[in-house]
CSV table of C-alpha atoms in Angstrom, one decimal:
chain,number,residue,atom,x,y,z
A,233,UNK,CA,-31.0,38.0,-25.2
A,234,UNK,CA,-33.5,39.7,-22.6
A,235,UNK,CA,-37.6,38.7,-22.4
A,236,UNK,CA,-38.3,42.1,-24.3
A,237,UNK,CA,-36.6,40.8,-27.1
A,238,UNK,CA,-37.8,37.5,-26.7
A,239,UNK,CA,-41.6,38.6,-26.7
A,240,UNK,CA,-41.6,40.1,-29.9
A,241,UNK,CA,-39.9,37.3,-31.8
A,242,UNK,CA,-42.7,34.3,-33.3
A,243,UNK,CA,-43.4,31.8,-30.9
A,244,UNK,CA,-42.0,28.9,-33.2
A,245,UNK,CA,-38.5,30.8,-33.4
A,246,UNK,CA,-38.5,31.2,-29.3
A,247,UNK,CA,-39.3,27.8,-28.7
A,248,UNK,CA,-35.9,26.9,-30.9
A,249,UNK,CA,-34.2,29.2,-29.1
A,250,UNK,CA,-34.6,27.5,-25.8
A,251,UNK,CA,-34.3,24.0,-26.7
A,252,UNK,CA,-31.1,25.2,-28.5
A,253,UNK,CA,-29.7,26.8,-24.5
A,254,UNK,CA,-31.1,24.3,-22.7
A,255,UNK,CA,-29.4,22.0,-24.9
A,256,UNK,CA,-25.8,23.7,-24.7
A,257,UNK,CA,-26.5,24.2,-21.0
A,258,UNK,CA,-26.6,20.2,-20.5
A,259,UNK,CA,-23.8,20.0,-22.7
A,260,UNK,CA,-21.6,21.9,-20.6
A,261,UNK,CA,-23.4,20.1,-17.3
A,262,UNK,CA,-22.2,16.7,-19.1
A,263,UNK,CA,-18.7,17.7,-19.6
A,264,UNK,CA,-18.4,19.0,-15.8
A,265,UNK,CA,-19.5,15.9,-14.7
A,266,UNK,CA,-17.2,13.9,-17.1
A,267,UNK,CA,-14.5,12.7,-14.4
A,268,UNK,CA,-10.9,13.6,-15.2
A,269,UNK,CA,-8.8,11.1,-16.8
A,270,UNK,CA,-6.5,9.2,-14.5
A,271,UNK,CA,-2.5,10.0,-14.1
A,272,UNK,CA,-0.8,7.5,-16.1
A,273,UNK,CA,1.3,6.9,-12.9
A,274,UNK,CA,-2.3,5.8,-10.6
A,275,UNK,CA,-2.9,3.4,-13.8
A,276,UNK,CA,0.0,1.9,-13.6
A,277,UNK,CA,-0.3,1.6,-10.1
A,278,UNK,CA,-3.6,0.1,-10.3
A,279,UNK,CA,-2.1,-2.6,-13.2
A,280,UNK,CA,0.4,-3.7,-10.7
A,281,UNK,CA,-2.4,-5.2,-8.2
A,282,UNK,CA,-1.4,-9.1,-7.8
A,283,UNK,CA,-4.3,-11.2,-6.6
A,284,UNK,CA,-3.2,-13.2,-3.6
A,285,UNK,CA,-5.8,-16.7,-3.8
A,286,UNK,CA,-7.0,-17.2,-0.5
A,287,UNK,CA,-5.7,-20.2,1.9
A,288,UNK,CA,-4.4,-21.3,5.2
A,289,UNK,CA,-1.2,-21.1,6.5
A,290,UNK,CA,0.8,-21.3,10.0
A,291,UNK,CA,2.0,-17.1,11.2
A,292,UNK,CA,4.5,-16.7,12.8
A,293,UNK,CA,8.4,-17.9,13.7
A,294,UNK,CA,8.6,-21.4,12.4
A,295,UNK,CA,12.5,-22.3,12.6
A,296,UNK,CA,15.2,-21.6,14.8
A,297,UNK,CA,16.2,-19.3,12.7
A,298,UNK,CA,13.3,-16.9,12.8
A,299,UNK,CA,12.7,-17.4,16.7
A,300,UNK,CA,15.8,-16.5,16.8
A,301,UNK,CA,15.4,-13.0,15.5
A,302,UNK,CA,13.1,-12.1,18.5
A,303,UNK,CA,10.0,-9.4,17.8
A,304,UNK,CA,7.2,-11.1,19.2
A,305,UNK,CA,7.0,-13.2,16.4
A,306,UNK,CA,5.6,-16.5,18.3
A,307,UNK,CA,3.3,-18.2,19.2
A,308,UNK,CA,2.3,-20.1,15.7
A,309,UNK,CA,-1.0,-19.7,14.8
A,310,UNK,CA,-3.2,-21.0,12.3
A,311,UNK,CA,-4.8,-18.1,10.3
A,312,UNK,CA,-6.9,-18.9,6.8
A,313,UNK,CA,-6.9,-15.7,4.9
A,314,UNK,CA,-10.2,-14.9,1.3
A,315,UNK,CA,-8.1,-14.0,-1.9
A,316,UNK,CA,-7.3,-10.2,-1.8
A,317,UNK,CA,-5.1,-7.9,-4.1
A,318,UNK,CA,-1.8,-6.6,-3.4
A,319,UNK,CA,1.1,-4.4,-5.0
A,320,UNK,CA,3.7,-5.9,-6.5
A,321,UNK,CA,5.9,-3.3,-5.6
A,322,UNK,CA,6.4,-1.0,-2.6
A,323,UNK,CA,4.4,2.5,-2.9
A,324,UNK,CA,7.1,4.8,-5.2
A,325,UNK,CA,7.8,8.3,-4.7
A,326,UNK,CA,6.2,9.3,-8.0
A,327,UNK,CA,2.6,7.2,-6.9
A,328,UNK,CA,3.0,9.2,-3.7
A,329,UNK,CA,3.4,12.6,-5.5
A,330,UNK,CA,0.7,11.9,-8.3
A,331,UNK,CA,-1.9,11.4,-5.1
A,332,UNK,CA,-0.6,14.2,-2.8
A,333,UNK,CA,1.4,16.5,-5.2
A,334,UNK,CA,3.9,16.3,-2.2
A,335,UNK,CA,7.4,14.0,-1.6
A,336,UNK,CA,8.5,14.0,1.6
A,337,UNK,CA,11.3,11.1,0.9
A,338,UNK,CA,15.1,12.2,1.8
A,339,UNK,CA,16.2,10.2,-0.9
A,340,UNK,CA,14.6,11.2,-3.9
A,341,UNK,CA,13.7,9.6,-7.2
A,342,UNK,CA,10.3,9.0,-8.9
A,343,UNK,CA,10.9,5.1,-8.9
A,344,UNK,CA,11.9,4.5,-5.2
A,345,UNK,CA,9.7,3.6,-2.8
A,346,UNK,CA,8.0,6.5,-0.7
A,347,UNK,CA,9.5,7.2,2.9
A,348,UNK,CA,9.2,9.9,6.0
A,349,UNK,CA,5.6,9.6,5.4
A,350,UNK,CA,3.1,8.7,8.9
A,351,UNK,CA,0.7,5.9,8.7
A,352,UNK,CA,-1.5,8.6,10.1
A,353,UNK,CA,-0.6,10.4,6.3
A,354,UNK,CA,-0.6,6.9,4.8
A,355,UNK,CA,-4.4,6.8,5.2
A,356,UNK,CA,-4.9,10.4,4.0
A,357,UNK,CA,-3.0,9.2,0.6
A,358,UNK,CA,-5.6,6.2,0.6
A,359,UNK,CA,-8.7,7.7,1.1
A,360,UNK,CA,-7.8,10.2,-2.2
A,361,UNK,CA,-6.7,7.1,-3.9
A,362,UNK,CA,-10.1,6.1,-3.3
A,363,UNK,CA,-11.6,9.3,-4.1
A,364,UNK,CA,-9.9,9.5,-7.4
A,365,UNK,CA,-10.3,5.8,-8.5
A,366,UNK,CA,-13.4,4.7,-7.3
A,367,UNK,CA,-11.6,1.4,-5.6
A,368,UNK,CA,-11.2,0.3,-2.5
A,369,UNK,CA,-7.6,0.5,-1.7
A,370,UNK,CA,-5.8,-0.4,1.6
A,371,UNK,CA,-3.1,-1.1,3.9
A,372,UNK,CA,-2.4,-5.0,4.0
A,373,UNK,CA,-3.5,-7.0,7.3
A,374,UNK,CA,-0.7,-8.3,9.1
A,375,UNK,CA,-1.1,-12.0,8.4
A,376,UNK,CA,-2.4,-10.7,4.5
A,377,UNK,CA,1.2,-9.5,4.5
A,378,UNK,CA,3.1,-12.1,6.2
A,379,UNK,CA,0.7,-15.2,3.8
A,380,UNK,CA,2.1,-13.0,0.7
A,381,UNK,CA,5.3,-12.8,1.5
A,382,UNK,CA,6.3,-16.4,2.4
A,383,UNK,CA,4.7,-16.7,-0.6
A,384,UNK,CA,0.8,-17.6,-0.5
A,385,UNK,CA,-0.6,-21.2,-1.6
A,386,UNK,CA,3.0,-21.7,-3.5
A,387,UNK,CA,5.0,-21.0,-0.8
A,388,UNK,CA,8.6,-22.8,-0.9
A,389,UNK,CA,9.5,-22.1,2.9
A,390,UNK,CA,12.2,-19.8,2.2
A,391,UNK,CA,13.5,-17.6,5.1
A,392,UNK,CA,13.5,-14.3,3.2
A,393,UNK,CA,10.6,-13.5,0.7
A,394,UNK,CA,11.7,-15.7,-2.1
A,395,UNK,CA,14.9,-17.1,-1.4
A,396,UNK,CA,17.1,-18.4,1.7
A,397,UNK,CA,19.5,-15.9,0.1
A,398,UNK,CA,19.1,-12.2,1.5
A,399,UNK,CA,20.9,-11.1,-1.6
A,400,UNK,CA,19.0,-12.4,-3.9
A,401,UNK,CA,15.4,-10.3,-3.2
A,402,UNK,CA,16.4,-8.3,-0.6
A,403,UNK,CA,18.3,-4.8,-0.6
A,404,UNK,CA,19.4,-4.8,2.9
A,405,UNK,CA,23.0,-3.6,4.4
A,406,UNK,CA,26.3,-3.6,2.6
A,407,UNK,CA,24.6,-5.0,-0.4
A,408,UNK,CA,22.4,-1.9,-0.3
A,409,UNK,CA,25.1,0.4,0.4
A,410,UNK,CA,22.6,1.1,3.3
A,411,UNK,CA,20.1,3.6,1.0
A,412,UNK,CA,16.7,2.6,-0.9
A,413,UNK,CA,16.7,1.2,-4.8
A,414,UNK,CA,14.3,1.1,-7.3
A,415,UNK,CA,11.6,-0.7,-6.8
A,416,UNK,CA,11.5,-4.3,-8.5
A,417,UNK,CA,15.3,-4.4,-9.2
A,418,UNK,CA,15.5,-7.8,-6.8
A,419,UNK,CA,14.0,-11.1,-7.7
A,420,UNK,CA,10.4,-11.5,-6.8
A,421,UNK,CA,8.9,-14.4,-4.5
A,422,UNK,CA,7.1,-16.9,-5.4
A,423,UNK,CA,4.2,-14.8,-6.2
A,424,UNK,CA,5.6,-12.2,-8.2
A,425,UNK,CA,5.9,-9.8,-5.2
A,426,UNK,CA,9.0,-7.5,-4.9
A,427,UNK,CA,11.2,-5.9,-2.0
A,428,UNK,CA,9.3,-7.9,1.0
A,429,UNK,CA,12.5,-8.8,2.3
A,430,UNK,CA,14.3,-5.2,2.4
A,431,UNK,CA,14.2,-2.1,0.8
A,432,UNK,CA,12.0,-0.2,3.3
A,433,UNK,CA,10.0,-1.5,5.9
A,434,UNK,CA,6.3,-1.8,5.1
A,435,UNK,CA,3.1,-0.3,7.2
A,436,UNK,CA,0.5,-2.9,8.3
A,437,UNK,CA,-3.2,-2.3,8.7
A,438,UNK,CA,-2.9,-3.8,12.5
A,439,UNK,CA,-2.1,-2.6,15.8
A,440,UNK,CA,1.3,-3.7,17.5
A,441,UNK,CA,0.3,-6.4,20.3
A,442,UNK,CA,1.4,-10.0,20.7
A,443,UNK,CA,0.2,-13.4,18.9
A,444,UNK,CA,-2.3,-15.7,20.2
A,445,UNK,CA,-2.5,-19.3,20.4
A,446,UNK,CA,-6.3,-19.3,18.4
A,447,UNK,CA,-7.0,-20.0,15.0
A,448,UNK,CA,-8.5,-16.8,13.2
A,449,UNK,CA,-9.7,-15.9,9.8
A,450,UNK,CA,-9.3,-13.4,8.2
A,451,UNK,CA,-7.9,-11.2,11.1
A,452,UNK,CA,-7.8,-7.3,11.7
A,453,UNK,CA,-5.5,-7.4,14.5
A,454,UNK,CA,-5.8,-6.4,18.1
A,455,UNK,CA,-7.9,-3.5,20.0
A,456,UNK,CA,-5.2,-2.7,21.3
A,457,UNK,CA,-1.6,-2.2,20.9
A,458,UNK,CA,1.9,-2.4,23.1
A,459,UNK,CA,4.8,-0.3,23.4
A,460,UNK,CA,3.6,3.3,22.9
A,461,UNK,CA,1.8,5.9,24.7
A,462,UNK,CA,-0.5,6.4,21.2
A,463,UNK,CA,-0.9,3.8,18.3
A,464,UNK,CA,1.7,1.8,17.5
A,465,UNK,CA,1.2,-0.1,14.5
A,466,UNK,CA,2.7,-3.3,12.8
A,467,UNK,CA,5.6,-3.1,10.3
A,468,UNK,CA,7.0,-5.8,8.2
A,469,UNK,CA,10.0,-6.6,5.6
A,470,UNK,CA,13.0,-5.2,7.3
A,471,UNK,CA,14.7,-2.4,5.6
A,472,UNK,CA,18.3,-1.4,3.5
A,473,UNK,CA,19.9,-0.8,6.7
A,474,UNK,CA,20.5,-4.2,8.5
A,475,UNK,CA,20.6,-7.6,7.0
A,476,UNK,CA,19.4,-9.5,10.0
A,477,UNK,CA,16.2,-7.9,9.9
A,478,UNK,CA,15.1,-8.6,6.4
A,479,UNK,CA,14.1,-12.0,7.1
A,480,UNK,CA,10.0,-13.0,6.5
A,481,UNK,CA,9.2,-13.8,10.5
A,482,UNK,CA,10.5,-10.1,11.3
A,483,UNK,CA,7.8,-7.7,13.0
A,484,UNK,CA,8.6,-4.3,14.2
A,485,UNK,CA,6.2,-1.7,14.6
A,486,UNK,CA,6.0,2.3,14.6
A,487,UNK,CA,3.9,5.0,16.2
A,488,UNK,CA,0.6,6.9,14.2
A,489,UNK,CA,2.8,10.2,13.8
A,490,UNK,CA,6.7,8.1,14.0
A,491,UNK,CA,8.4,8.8,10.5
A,492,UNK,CA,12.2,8.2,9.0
A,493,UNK,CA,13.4,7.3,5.4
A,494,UNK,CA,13.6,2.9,6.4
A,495,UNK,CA,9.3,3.1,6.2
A,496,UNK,CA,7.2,3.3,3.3
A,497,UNK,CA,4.3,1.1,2.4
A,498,UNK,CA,2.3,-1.2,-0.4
A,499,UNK,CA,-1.3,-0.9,-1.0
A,500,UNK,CA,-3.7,-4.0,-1.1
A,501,UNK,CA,-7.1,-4.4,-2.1
């Protein structure tokens, strides 16, 4: 309706007509704003965030058996971690492709974990977590990872992540038939956490350097990392190919842009 018409109309019926556009104009303003409802997948994903209490505990290689596995995984050090959040599983391929609407893996299937992907593409799936949830997600800290898997304040000293058994939580070599399973098909820790030990390996938040004598709380990492001519970052939990390397004292590491189908990730919180 143009002014002309407008003008020669009462004033009472004008005034109606306005307050009846301006009203259907803030409708439709209040249903673009209205945020889309979340994948089904991200909620799930979002339900499967175990809190981790907060406590102390001694990082590092603590038996022969772990110093014997080499990685830099000594000196001991006493770290005391604040409760966080943490996945119970490893980051699936479905998670990834709800986020990215992308799955790089080689081997496919909604319910594996996620693998080929960067940590420099790690952080790019984080950040539109974020931006669709409204949380703060995150890659674990190294000792956040390590406290978790030996499993937190109710930790039973195993030398995998919830058993002295590799086969029991663990898909790693011949039992794997050297590929990826499902996600949660092992027995968890003591914490309710699954695929630690195994499975892929999983990206840390920290740089690749070695351990310190000090005490620390609540550490980031190094400045600094070793090894590589760009980032190289922590990785932890072995992976389906080699049983030796499953084991909780394990570190290994990988570059910013390094990718293969043996690392994925879990989120924390």
């Amino acid at each position: 309706m143009n002014s002309r018409t407008l003008s020669r109309l009462p004033f009472f019926v004008v005034t109606a007509l306005l307050f009846l556009a301006s009203c259907g104009q803030r409708k439709n303003q209040a249903q673009a704003e209205q945020p889309k409802p979340l994948d089904p997948v991200i909620q799930q994903l979002i339900s499967n965030m175990v809190t981790i209490e907060g406590g102390s505990f001694m990082m590092g290689a603590r038996t022969f058996e772990e110093k014997s596995i080499g990685g830099n995984n000594e000196p001991l050090h006493y770290v005391t971690l604040s409760t966080f959040l943490l996945g119970r599983y490893e980051v699936t391929q479905a998670e990834w492709a709800a986020v990215m609407e992308s799955n790089p893996s080689y081997h496919q299937g909604d319910m594996l974990p996620v693998e080929r992907v960067t940590h420099r593409q790690v952080l790019e799936f984080i950040d539109r977590l974020n931006e669709m949830t409204g949380m703060q997600f995150r890659l674990p800290t190294e000792a956040e990872w390590e406290f978790a898997a030996r499993g937190g304040n109710k930790s039973m000293g195993y030398l995998y992540a919830g058993s002295n058994r590799a086969e029991d939580v663990a898909w790693c070599g011949s039992d794997a038939d050297y590929q990826p399973h499902i996600v949660g098909t092992k027995q968890p820790n003591e914490l309710g956490l699954y695929d630690m030990s195994g499975n892929v390996r999983e990206m840390c938040h920290d740089l690749y350097n070695y351990y310190t004598t000090e005490n620390q709380t609540d550490p980031h990492g190094p400045t600094m990392s070793i090894g590589a001519l760009t980032k190289n970052y922590v990785t932890r939990g072995g992976n389906y190919m080699n049983a030796s390397n499953c084991r909780v004292a394990i570190r290994t590491h990988s570059e910013i842009d390094f990718f293969d189908e043996m690392l994925g990730f879990r989120l924390a919180m």
